[in-house]
N, CA, C and O of each residue as an XYZ file, in Angstrom:
776
protein
N       1.872      3.144     -7.976
C       0.336      4.040     -7.617
C       0.225      4.135     -6.353
O      -0.929      4.114     -5.923
N       1.724      4.310     -5.031
C       1.381      4.740     -3.270
C       1.013      3.068     -2.911
O      -0.126      2.602     -2.950
N       1.894      2.524     -2.659
C       1.605      1.192     -1.551
C       2.737      1.009     -1.334
O       3.877      1.293     -1.701
N       1.905      0.202     -0.315
C       2.873      0.289     -0.094
C       3.005     -1.809      1.814
O       2.015     -1.988      2.523
N       3.807     -2.391      1.926
C       3.146     -3.203      2.171
C       4.850     -3.992      3.396
O       5.975     -4.412      3.125
N       4.076     -3.799      4.625
C       5.282     -4.045      5.502
C       4.563     -6.156      5.804
O       3.474     -6.605      5.447
N       5.595     -6.831      6.466
C       5.219     -8.131      7.059
C       4.274     -8.037      8.188
O       4.152     -7.009      8.853
N       3.568     -9.183      8.409
C       2.478     -9.279      9.296
C       1.426     -7.793     10.105
O       0.778     -7.803     11.151
N       1.753     -6.055      8.546
C       0.292     -6.297      8.868
C      -0.397     -5.171      7.594
O       0.332     -4.202      7.384
N      -1.798     -5.225      6.693
C      -2.507     -5.748      6.095
C      -1.892     -4.166      4.291
O      -1.254     -3.152      4.006
N      -2.222     -4.560      4.111
C      -1.611     -3.621      2.602
C      -1.825     -1.754      2.911
O      -2.534     -1.042      3.623
N      -1.034     -1.625      2.169
C      -1.452      0.135      2.775
C      -1.450      0.652      1.957
O      -0.351      0.663      1.403
N      -2.364      1.300      1.382
C      -3.676      1.799     -0.766
C      -3.907      2.594      0.098
O      -4.947      2.250      0.660
N      -3.426      3.653      0.602
C      -4.624      5.031      0.634
C      -5.375      5.619     -0.354
O      -6.374      6.285     -0.083
N      -4.943      5.415     -1.601
C      -5.225      6.399     -2.763
C      -5.864      5.239     -3.869
O      -5.996      5.591     -5.041
N      -6.069      4.508     -3.653
C      -6.600      3.081     -4.520
C      -5.640      2.631     -5.518
O      -5.937      2.142     -6.608
N      -4.669      2.798     -5.143
C      -3.474      2.269     -6.380
C      -3.469      1.022     -6.404
O      -2.717      0.643     -7.301
N      -4.203     -0.290     -5.553
C      -4.272     -2.104     -5.976
C      -5.588     -2.037     -7.313
O      -5.505     -2.971     -8.111
N      -6.403     -1.316     -7.495
C      -7.476     -0.448     -8.466
C      -6.292     -0.187     -9.139
O      -5.454     -1.042     -8.852
N      -5.883      0.643     -9.915
C      -5.213      0.522    -10.855
C      -4.037     -0.551    -10.929
O      -3.453     -0.862    -11.967
N      -3.864     -0.900    -10.068
C      -2.438     -2.541    -10.588
C      -3.510     -3.574    -11.604
O      -3.320     -4.080    -12.710
N      -4.719     -3.608    -10.640
C      -5.744     -4.718    -11.196
C      -5.717     -4.585    -12.387
O      -5.089     -5.377    -13.089
N      -6.835     -2.876    -13.224
C      -6.120     -3.304    -14.504
C      -5.376     -2.592    -15.353
O      -6.031     -1.842    -16.077
N      -4.239     -2.584    -15.496
C      -3.442     -2.493    -15.146
C      -3.137     -1.053    -15.837
O      -2.874     -0.865    -17.025
N      -3.247      0.018    -14.695
C      -2.705      1.488    -15.396
C      -1.555      2.248    -13.755
O      -1.162      2.023    -12.610
N      -1.547      3.475    -15.220
C      -0.404      3.881    -14.451
C      -0.780      5.519    -13.702
O      -1.055      6.473    -14.429
N      -0.753      5.598    -12.737
C      -1.238      6.801    -12.132
C      -0.396      8.127    -11.693
O       0.715      8.008    -12.210
N      -0.451      9.044    -11.133
C      -0.199     10.141    -10.798
C      -0.610     10.039     -9.357
O      -1.785     10.385     -9.234
N      -0.058      9.689     -8.245
C      -1.141      9.626     -7.195
C      -1.396     11.712     -7.055
O      -0.681     12.502     -7.671
N      -2.643     12.162     -6.041
C      -2.681     13.372     -6.913
C      -2.679     14.306     -8.173
O      -2.958     13.907     -9.304
N      -2.419     15.277     -7.933
C      -2.520     16.309     -9.562
C      -0.978     15.434    -10.082
O      -0.031     15.281     -9.310
N      -0.992     14.854    -11.751
C       0.193     14.799    -11.911
C       1.351     15.658    -12.438
O       2.448     15.260    -12.829
N       0.794     17.177    -12.355
C       1.430     18.191    -12.872
C       1.626     18.459    -12.075
O       1.958     19.617    -12.326
N       1.813     18.264    -10.282
C       2.001     18.504     -9.302
C       3.049     18.147     -8.589
O       4.043     18.637     -8.054
N       2.439     16.991     -8.773
C       3.578     15.429     -9.402
C       5.145     15.357     -9.478
O       6.049     15.018     -8.715
N       4.975     16.125    -11.532
C       6.144     16.102    -11.753
C       6.766     17.841    -11.932
O       7.573     18.392    -12.680
N       6.197     18.119    -11.202
C       7.245     19.948    -10.624
C       7.515     19.647     -9.497
O       8.368     20.330     -8.931
N       7.152     18.996     -9.079
C       7.998     18.310     -7.480
C       9.241     17.480     -8.001
O      10.365     17.296     -7.535
N       8.771     17.167     -8.844
C       9.935     15.981     -9.180
C       9.393     15.443    -11.591
O       8.507     15.395    -12.444
N      10.703     15.249    -11.315
C       9.971     15.032    -13.523
C      10.939     14.300    -13.588
O      11.427     14.163    -14.710
N      11.698     13.421    -12.207
C      12.399     11.608    -12.615
C      11.061     11.091    -13.199
O      10.677     10.739    -14.314
N      10.244     11.251    -11.337
C       9.082     10.954    -11.823
C       7.886     10.165    -13.913
O       7.170      9.254    -14.329
N       8.713     11.739    -14.426
C       8.048     10.944    -16.036
C       8.894     10.771    -16.047
O       9.307     11.232    -14.983
N       9.741     10.322    -16.597
C      11.114      8.070    -17.052
C      10.529      7.673    -16.215
O       9.568      7.467    -16.956
N      10.185      7.349    -15.295
C       9.586      6.270    -14.017
C       8.592      5.788    -14.456
O       8.536      4.573    -14.646
N       7.626      6.550    -14.712
C       5.529      6.019    -15.168
C       6.659      5.525    -16.932
O       6.541      4.378    -17.363
N       7.485      6.407    -17.582
C       8.043      5.880    -19.182
C       8.593      3.758    -18.955
O       8.434      2.620    -19.397
N       9.150      4.454    -18.113
C       9.471      3.052    -17.732
C       8.867      1.634    -17.144
O       9.174      0.549    -17.637
N       8.216      1.743    -16.334
C       7.001      1.201    -16.243
C       5.672      0.430    -17.040
O       4.905     -0.531    -17.084
N       6.341      2.408    -17.921
C       4.989      1.324    -19.270
C       5.866      0.266    -19.920
O       5.329     -0.802    -20.218
N       7.112      0.441    -20.164
C       7.446     -0.073    -20.929
C       7.942     -0.984    -20.564
O       8.323     -1.749    -21.450
N       8.193     -1.379    -19.173
C       7.914     -3.052    -18.594
C       6.788     -3.801    -17.546
O       6.870     -4.665    -16.673
N       6.043     -3.242    -17.944
C       4.477     -4.243    -18.059
C       4.122     -3.664    -19.373
O       4.881     -4.121    -20.228
N       3.035     -2.617    -19.991
C       2.116     -2.642    -21.108
C       1.525     -1.864    -20.478
O       0.883     -1.164    -21.261
N       1.355     -1.555    -19.413
C       0.347     -1.146    -19.117
C       0.164      0.815    -19.803
O       1.042      1.564    -20.231
N      -1.068      1.007    -19.656
C      -1.307      2.577    -19.828
C      -0.655      4.093    -18.981
O      -0.360      3.936    -17.796
N      -0.461      5.420    -19.560
C      -0.580      5.502    -18.517
C      -1.799      5.806    -18.307
O      -2.469      5.171    -19.122
N      -2.670      6.643    -17.439
C      -4.197      6.705    -17.104
C      -4.055      8.319    -18.463
O      -3.206      8.580    -19.316
N      -5.291      9.006    -18.048
C      -5.407     10.248    -19.594
C      -4.394     11.469    -18.719
O      -3.454     12.155    -19.119
N      -4.987     11.381    -17.533
C      -4.599     12.794    -17.321
C      -2.840     12.488    -17.066
O      -2.121     13.114    -17.846
N      -2.374     11.905    -16.408
C      -1.303     11.380    -16.120
C      -0.273     11.961    -17.400
O       0.530     12.893    -17.455
N      -0.746     10.868    -18.437
C       0.042     11.048    -19.677
C      -0.074     12.495    -20.309
O       0.574     12.416    -21.352
N      -0.591     13.807    -20.191
C      -0.965     14.446    -20.714
C      -0.205     15.621    -20.826
O       0.105     16.341    -21.775
N       0.158     15.643    -18.853
C       0.716     15.613    -18.499
C       3.122     15.264    -17.899
O       4.104     15.744    -17.332
N       2.684     14.336    -18.523
C       4.338     14.131    -18.783
C       5.037     14.203    -20.331
O       6.208     14.194    -20.709
N       3.394     14.298    -21.220
C       4.084     15.288    -22.366
C       3.791     16.974    -22.567
O       3.993     17.780    -23.475
N       3.120     17.038    -21.003
C       2.613     18.598    -20.536
C       4.104     19.306    -20.523
O       4.440     20.239    -21.251
N       5.079     18.524    -19.338
C       5.776     18.709    -18.469
C       7.516     18.195    -18.713
O       8.567     17.980    -18.108
N       6.775     18.199    -20.303
C       7.987     16.857    -20.855
C      10.147     17.807    -20.816
O      11.157     17.151    -21.073
N      10.151     19.176    -20.474
C      10.959     19.894    -20.670
C      11.635     20.464    -19.472
O      12.452     21.384    -19.512
N      11.219     19.827    -18.381
C      11.533     19.136    -16.956
C      12.432     17.829    -17.254
O      13.291     17.799    -16.372
N      12.567     16.896    -18.005
C      13.372     16.120    -17.945
C      14.569     16.933    -18.181
O      15.447     16.397    -17.505
N      14.929     17.674    -18.625
C      16.417     18.405    -18.995
C      16.882     18.815    -17.363
O      18.067     19.133    -17.262
N      15.877     18.843    -15.781
C      16.725     19.239    -15.269
C      17.340     18.552    -14.347
O      17.911     18.998    -13.353
N      17.135     16.632    -14.926
C      17.551     16.051    -14.714
C      19.019     15.412    -14.509
O      19.266     14.569    -15.372
N      20.039     15.614    -13.578
C      21.594     14.595    -13.980
C      21.327     13.616    -15.817
O      20.576     12.673    -16.064
N      21.987     14.128    -16.453
C      22.856     13.041    -17.193
C      22.645     11.421    -17.159
O      22.308     10.586    -17.998
N      23.025     11.382    -15.712
C      23.551      9.247    -15.857
C      21.705      9.577    -15.104
O      21.523      8.623    -15.860
N      21.076      9.744    -14.802
C      20.010      9.596    -13.977
C      19.441      9.185    -15.338
O      19.380      7.986    -15.614
N      18.873     10.444    -16.509
C      18.785     10.387    -18.143
C      18.724      8.658    -18.130
O      17.868      7.776    -18.069
N      20.723      8.829    -18.262
C      21.272      7.591    -18.444
C      20.324      6.242    -18.620
O      19.682      5.456    -19.317
N      20.934      6.797    -17.083
C      19.944      5.161    -16.844
C      19.011      4.407    -16.307
O      19.133      3.360    -15.672
N      17.755      5.201    -16.698
C      16.001      5.403    -17.056
C      16.406      4.601    -18.177
O      16.435      3.373    -18.253
N      16.860      5.862    -19.433
C      16.596      5.708    -21.146
C      17.164      3.650    -20.681
O      16.664      2.746    -21.350
N      17.743      3.466    -20.023
C      17.953      1.684    -19.973
C      17.066      1.085    -20.063
O      16.800      0.355    -21.018
N      16.205      1.312    -18.788
C      15.768      0.550    -18.570
C      14.191      0.729    -19.796
O      13.393     -0.023    -20.356
N      14.399      1.857    -19.716
C      13.061      2.089    -21.313
C      13.171      1.099    -21.861
O      12.331      0.280    -22.234
N      14.834      1.149    -21.977
C      15.214      0.196    -23.585
C      15.481     -1.110    -22.883
O      16.689     -1.345    -22.888
N      14.869     -1.911    -22.366
C      14.942     -3.114    -21.808
C      13.507     -3.568    -21.997
O      13.167     -4.741    -22.152
N      12.583     -2.362    -21.962
C      11.670     -2.902    -21.373
C      10.764     -3.580    -23.202
O      11.019     -3.279    -24.368
N       9.450     -4.787    -22.444
C       9.328     -5.735    -23.684
C       8.593     -4.836    -24.774
O       8.218     -5.055    -25.926
N       8.532     -3.421    -23.689
C       7.433     -2.848    -24.586
C       7.889     -1.338    -24.889
O       7.154     -0.363    -25.052
N       9.564     -1.408    -24.928
C       9.800     -0.394    -25.187
C       9.694      0.132    -26.598
O       9.546      1.350    -26.706
N       9.736     -0.462    -27.492
C       9.256      0.541    -29.155
C       7.504      1.006    -28.870
O       8.067      1.927    -29.462
N       6.556      1.197    -28.688
C       5.642      1.642    -28.168
C       5.527      3.107    -26.847
O       4.844      4.131    -26.881
N       6.486      2.615    -25.827
C       6.189      3.906    -25.076
C       7.885      4.728    -25.960
O       7.836      5.935    -25.722
N       8.554      4.552    -26.396
C       9.703      5.077    -27.735
C       9.118      5.496    -28.895
O       9.877      5.893    -29.779
N       8.209      5.499    -29.048
C       7.056      6.192    -30.810
C       5.945      6.940    -29.581
O       5.843      8.146    -29.804
N       5.400      6.636    -28.779
C       4.205      7.242    -27.917
C       4.588      8.514    -26.970
O       3.875      9.428    -26.556
N       5.709      8.292    -26.814
C       6.152      9.117    -25.446
C       7.643      9.565    -26.278
O       8.604      9.825    -25.554
N       7.856      9.669    -28.086
C       9.305     10.642    -28.330
C       9.414     11.719    -28.524
O      10.327     12.285    -29.126
N       8.058     12.368    -27.810
C       8.970     13.869    -27.486
C       9.759     13.937    -26.123
O      10.881     14.439    -26.193
N       9.400     13.578    -25.115
C       9.946     13.256    -23.859
C      11.384     12.603    -23.928
O      12.232     12.999    -23.128
N      11.654     11.748    -24.728
C      12.954     10.551    -24.781
C      13.827     12.837    -25.551
O      14.516     13.641    -24.923
N      13.194     12.931    -27.162
C      13.520     14.098    -26.753
C      14.367     15.538    -26.337
O      15.354     16.170    -26.712
N      13.249     15.611    -25.265
C      13.644     16.816    -24.450
C      14.254     15.959    -23.472
O      14.786     16.782    -22.727
N      14.549     14.651    -22.938
C      15.669     14.542    -21.717
C      16.749     14.546    -22.852
O      17.181     15.699    -22.875
N      17.401     13.783    -23.821
C      18.527     14.552    -24.562
C      18.025     15.174    -26.048
O      17.669     14.826    -27.174
N      18.162     15.847    -25.567
C      18.006     17.604    -26.428
C      19.485     16.942    -27.228
O      20.235     16.742    -26.273
N      20.070     16.612    -28.232
C      20.581     16.139    -29.218
C      20.922     16.719    -30.424
O      21.875     17.275    -30.970
N      19.006     16.149    -30.777
C      19.198     16.183    -32.296
C      18.043     16.986    -32.890
O      17.167     17.757    -32.496
N      18.398     16.522    -33.848
C      17.734     17.483    -35.646
C      16.123     17.182    -35.426
O      15.808     16.258    -34.677
N      15.066     17.999    -36.112
C      13.891     16.959    -36.115
C      14.314     16.280    -37.260
O      13.818     15.154    -37.295
N      14.912     16.485    -38.043
C      15.178     14.990    -39.396
C      16.299     13.975    -38.908
O      16.359     12.860    -39.427
N      17.086     14.314    -38.024
C      17.268     12.613    -36.715
C      15.940     12.248    -35.967
O      15.287     11.205    -35.931
N      15.813     13.177    -35.526
C      14.617     12.661    -34.660
C      13.946     11.031    -35.172
O      14.004      9.860    -34.797
N      12.961     12.281    -36.836
C      12.787     11.706    -37.446
C      12.753     10.342    -38.196
O      11.944      9.415    -38.233
N      13.549     10.506    -38.582
C      15.203      8.963    -38.760
C      15.052      7.714    -37.238
O      14.783      6.515    -37.172
N      15.337      8.620    -36.357
C      14.899      7.452    -35.682
C      14.453      6.590    -34.878
O      14.767      5.537    -34.323
N      13.028      7.865    -35.033
C      11.756      7.652    -34.577
C      10.804      6.320    -36.691
O       9.772      6.701    -37.244
N      11.368      5.433    -37.035
C      11.341      5.099    -38.246
C      12.006      4.141    -37.960
O      11.818      3.188    -38.715
N      13.070      3.908    -36.787
C      13.781      2.282    -36.585
C      13.632      1.810    -35.096
O      14.177      0.883    -34.497
N      12.535      2.936    -34.614
C      12.046      1.561    -33.615
C      11.524      0.571    -33.283
O      11.764     -0.316    -32.463
N      10.456      0.867    -34.287
C      10.168     -0.760    -34.183
C      10.915     -2.013    -34.840
O      10.179     -2.892    -35.289
N      11.796     -2.124    -34.906
C      12.733     -2.800    -35.046
C      13.662     -3.211    -33.758
O      14.623     -3.972    -33.637
N      13.094     -2.543    -33.041
C      13.930     -3.289    -31.528
C      12.979     -4.447    -31.338
O      13.444     -5.521    -30.956
N      11.436     -4.294    -31.617
C      10.381     -5.539    -31.227
C      11.415     -6.218    -31.627
O      12.152     -6.014    -30.662
N      12.285     -7.165    -32.647
C      13.301     -8.251    -33.960
C      14.297     -8.869    -32.280
O      14.546    -10.074    -32.262
N      14.594     -8.341    -31.505
C      15.638     -7.428    -30.626
C      15.466     -8.270    -28.977
O      14.475     -8.228    -28.247
N      16.329     -8.754    -28.813
C      16.106     -9.873    -27.216
C      16.294     -8.328    -26.695
O      17.366     -7.778    -26.945
N      15.026     -7.439    -25.800
C      15.689     -6.848    -24.178
C      16.376     -7.294    -24.144
O      16.223     -7.887    -25.212
N      17.225     -7.639    -23.788
C      18.764     -8.451    -22.862
C      19.286     -6.848    -23.823
O      19.354     -5.701    -23.383
N      19.552     -7.307    -25.078
C      20.028     -7.077    -26.090
C      20.052     -5.225    -25.804
O      19.317     -4.596    -26.566
N      20.724     -4.531    -24.930
C      20.465     -3.459    -24.946
C      21.540     -2.795    -25.517
O      21.291     -1.608    -25.726
N      23.253     -3.351    -26.015
C      23.542     -1.914    -26.896
C      23.385     -2.518    -28.587
O      23.987     -1.747    -29.334
N      22.617     -3.901    -29.491
C      22.079     -4.047    -30.275
C      20.936     -3.061    -30.080
O      20.945     -2.361    -31.093
N      19.743     -2.579    -29.097
C      18.890     -2.282    -29.558
C      19.264     -0.688    -29.594
O      18.660      0.058    -30.365
N      20.127     -0.279    -28.859
C      20.534      1.139    -29.146
C      21.014      1.181    -30.604
O      20.765      2.243    -31.175
N      21.574      0.356    -31.237
C      22.186      0.205    -32.595
C      21.384      0.859    -33.609
O      21.425      1.865    -34.317
N      20.430     -0.414    -33.313
C      19.032     -0.355    -34.101
C      18.975      1.396    -34.506
O      19.540      2.095    -35.347
N      18.118      1.605    -33.571
C      17.902      3.060    -33.527
C      18.663      4.230    -33.560
O      18.229      5.306    -33.972
N      19.817      4.035    -33.124
C      20.765      4.817    -33.728
C      21.315      5.016    -34.670
O      21.715      6.066    -35.172
N      21.416      3.254    -35.199
C      21.794      3.517    -36.352
C      22.097      4.763    -37.892
O      22.997      4.774    -38.732
N      20.936      5.633    -37.702
C      20.825      6.397    -38.538
C      21.816      7.919    -38.852
O      21.790      8.977    -39.480
N      22.430      7.324    -38.158
C      23.533      9.116    -36.955
C      24.611      8.191    -38.076
O      24.880      7.101    -38.581
N      25.002      9.936    -37.936
C      27.032      9.728    -38.933
C      27.601      8.203    -37.518
O      26.838      7.306    -37.159
N      28.460      8.308    -37.227
C      29.289      8.174    -36.064
C      29.152      8.819    -34.801
O      28.808      8.290    -33.744
N      29.632     10.730    -35.127
C      30.197     11.743    -33.827
C      28.617     11.525    -34.037
O      28.414     10.767    -33.089
N      27.586     11.660    -34.546
C      26.115     12.060    -33.729
C      26.041     11.208    -32.315
O      25.749     11.407    -31.136
N      26.357     10.450    -32.917
C      25.999      8.544    -32.534
C      27.342      8.743    -30.423
O      27.149      8.493    -29.233
N      28.411      9.270    -31.224
C      29.736      9.171    -30.143
C      29.080     11.095    -28.607
O      29.155     11.347    -27.404
N      28.679     11.612    -29.585
C      28.253     12.973    -29.345
C      27.065     12.332    -28.133
O      26.772     12.736    -27.008
N      26.717     11.510    -28.708
C      24.796     10.704    -27.603
C      25.665     10.550    -26.077
O      25.256     11.016    -25.013
N      26.988      9.759    -26.268
C      27.076      8.553    -25.617
C      27.915      9.696    -24.414
O      27.735      9.684    -23.196
N      28.770     10.555    -25.129
C      29.443     12.084    -24.112
C      28.201     12.516    -23.741
O      28.098     11.867    -22.700
N      27.515     12.931    -23.798
C      26.411     13.940    -23.207
C      25.303     12.611    -22.056
O      24.765     13.078    -21.052
N      25.171     11.531    -22.286
C      25.473     10.360    -21.928
C      26.029      9.563    -20.104
O      25.762      9.188    -18.963
N      27.102      9.824    -21.369
C      28.187      9.818    -19.775
C      27.668      7.989    -19.372
O      27.583      7.606    -18.205
N      27.394      7.123    -20.510
C      27.788      5.982    -20.532
C      29.221      5.282    -20.708
O      30.279      5.646    -21.223
N      28.972      4.607    -20.329
C      30.743      3.402    -19.614
C      31.523      4.091    -20.877
O      31.010      5.117    -21.325
N      32.860      3.552    -21.554
C      33.343      3.297    -22.613
C      33.625      1.754    -22.907
O      34.062      1.206    -23.918
N      33.460      1.545    -22.402
C      32.593     -0.385    -22.581
C      31.232      0.017    -23.994
O      30.885     -0.206    -25.154
N      31.044      0.469    -23.211
C      29.256      0.645    -23.537
C      29.438      1.010    -25.150
O      29.704      0.310    -26.127
N      29.294      1.772    -25.057
C      30.949      3.047    -26.138
C      31.699      2.525    -27.000
O      31.862      3.224    -28.000
N      32.051      1.864    -26.990
C      32.427      1.505    -27.810
C      31.973     -0.044    -28.410
O      32.531     -0.652    -29.323
N      31.092     -0.373    -27.816
C      30.811     -1.568    -27.939
C      28.852     -0.616    -29.338
O      28.100     -1.244    -30.084
N      28.858      0.585    -29.081
C      27.168      0.833    -29.527
C      28.109      1.094    -30.735
O      27.440      0.751    -31.710
N      29.678      1.653    -31.294
C      30.027      2.401    -31.635
C      30.037      0.767    -33.410
O      29.356      0.899    -34.427
N      30.998     -0.467    -33.125
C      31.636     -0.507    -33.631
C      30.144     -1.695    -33.989
O      30.272     -2.569    -34.846
N      28.980     -1.550    -33.293
C      27.981     -2.359    -34.476
C      27.766     -1.592    -35.259
O      27.786     -1.978    -36.427
N      27.406      0.106    -34.916
C      26.721      1.195    -36.062
C      27.932      1.023    -36.987
O      28.047      1.492    -38.120
N      28.426      0.604    -36.612
C      29.967      0.468    -38.533
C      30.096     -0.543    -38.630
O      30.185     -0.847    -39.820
N      30.184     -1.540    -37.835
C      30.019     -2.120    -38.685
C      28.825     -3.606    -39.388
O      28.811     -4.489    -40.246
N      28.245     -3.200    -38.623
C      26.839     -4.951    -39.117
C      25.775     -3.943    -39.765
O      25.753     -2.724    -39.940
N      24.867     -5.051    -40.051
C      23.607     -4.099    -40.596
C      23.057     -4.552    -39.870
O      23.228     -5.476    -39.076
N      22.089     -3.690    -40.181
C      21.138     -3.334    -38.579
C      20.145     -2.858    -38.806
O      20.373     -1.781    -39.358
N      18.670     -3.096    -38.661
C      18.945     -4.535    -37.849
C      19.209     -5.192    -37.662
O      19.525     -5.798    -38.686
N      19.543     -6.220    -36.054
C      20.533     -7.643    -36.497
C      19.135     -8.113    -35.849
O      18.425     -7.642    -34.960
N      19.052     -9.195    -36.645
C      18.414    -10.438    -36.451
C      18.751    -10.836    -35.149
O      19.163    -10.023    -34.321
N      18.528    -12.661    -34.782
C      18.527    -12.683    -33.978
C      19.257    -14.312    -34.715
O      18.685    -15.241    -35.286
N      20.739    -14.088    -34.374
C      22.227    -15.035    -34.663
C      22.685    -14.467    -35.002
O      23.901    -14.428    -34.811
N      21.708    -13.164    -36.144
C      23.151    -11.997    -36.456
C      24.141    -11.313    -36.221
O      24.924    -10.880    -37.066
N      24.211    -11.093    -34.572
C      25.191    -11.111    -33.365
C      25.727    -11.111    -33.623
O      26.269    -10.211    -34.265
N      26.452    -13.148    -33.108
C      27.178    -13.825    -32.797
C      27.931    -14.057    -34.591
O      29.005    -14.659    -34.611
N      27.605    -13.790    -35.367
C      28.122    -13.561    -37.012
C      29.310    -12.700    -36.912
O      30.509    -12.905    -37.095
N      28.340    -11.265    -36.428
C      29.285    -10.128    -37.314
C      30.443     -9.256    -35.563
O      31.159     -8.291    -35.295
N      29.581    -11.073    -34.633
C      30.979    -10.510    -33.917
C      31.865    -11.885    -33.547
O      32.418    -12.173    -32.486
N      31.788    -12.722    -34.970
C      32.402    -13.529    -35.246
C      33.793    -12.634    -36.368
O      34.941    -12.563    -35.928
N      33.436    -12.044    -37.757
C      33.962    -11.704    -38.216
C      35.333    -10.383    -38.343
O      36.363    -10.182    -38.987
N      34.375     -9.629    -37.093
C      35.860     -9.030    -36.346
C      36.389     -8.800    -34.845
O      37.164     -8.004    -34.314
N      35.315    -10.269    -34.263
C      36.300    -10.377    -33.136
C      35.587     -9.290    -32.005
O      35.268     -8.102    -31.988
N      35.540    -10.594    -30.974
C      34.952     -9.859    -29.992
C      35.806     -8.604    -29.203
O      35.438     -7.471    -28.893
N      36.859     -9.174    -29.052
C      37.248     -8.207    -28.345
C      36.818     -6.986    -29.139
O      36.070     -6.528    -28.276
N      36.714     -5.944    -30.335
C      37.137     -5.949    -30.608
C      35.522     -4.483    -30.154
O      35.562     -3.351    -30.637
């Protein structure tokens, strides 16, 4: 919301961002359409802030995010991956992935309508998974897909080999969604090194 602070100087708030912060609102500075036209990454960043803080997007910002969703395909895959990780780690990730699923699937344009529907049906399961368990949260959502489709997604996003192996292991060997304590049991059966 475009605020700046420097030690010993007053808060710089030319766009009344403090008021939005107090109201718990995510808003673009000026015209959201122009801001997203300038930098499509701002769309995913807004989703990240919503997932982290639970603040809703202001109406014009939210509408522009949905309208401009195809611009997310211009963002590098590595940056999309980094933002999606941050979104998935947020306490409000399920809400964001449900309300903004069209944007997520535009940023990662690999899935059929049927696959998208099945993944969305699993999103609410991540509420029961500790936000720190990124691979388990991902596995919960992606486990409705065949392993080759999950691998394609991991390749598309250029994830690390370790993350890829962990995610494929979880989706192939563990009953998902995994509840608290079940991950340790699953890993003990197969060994953490696998």
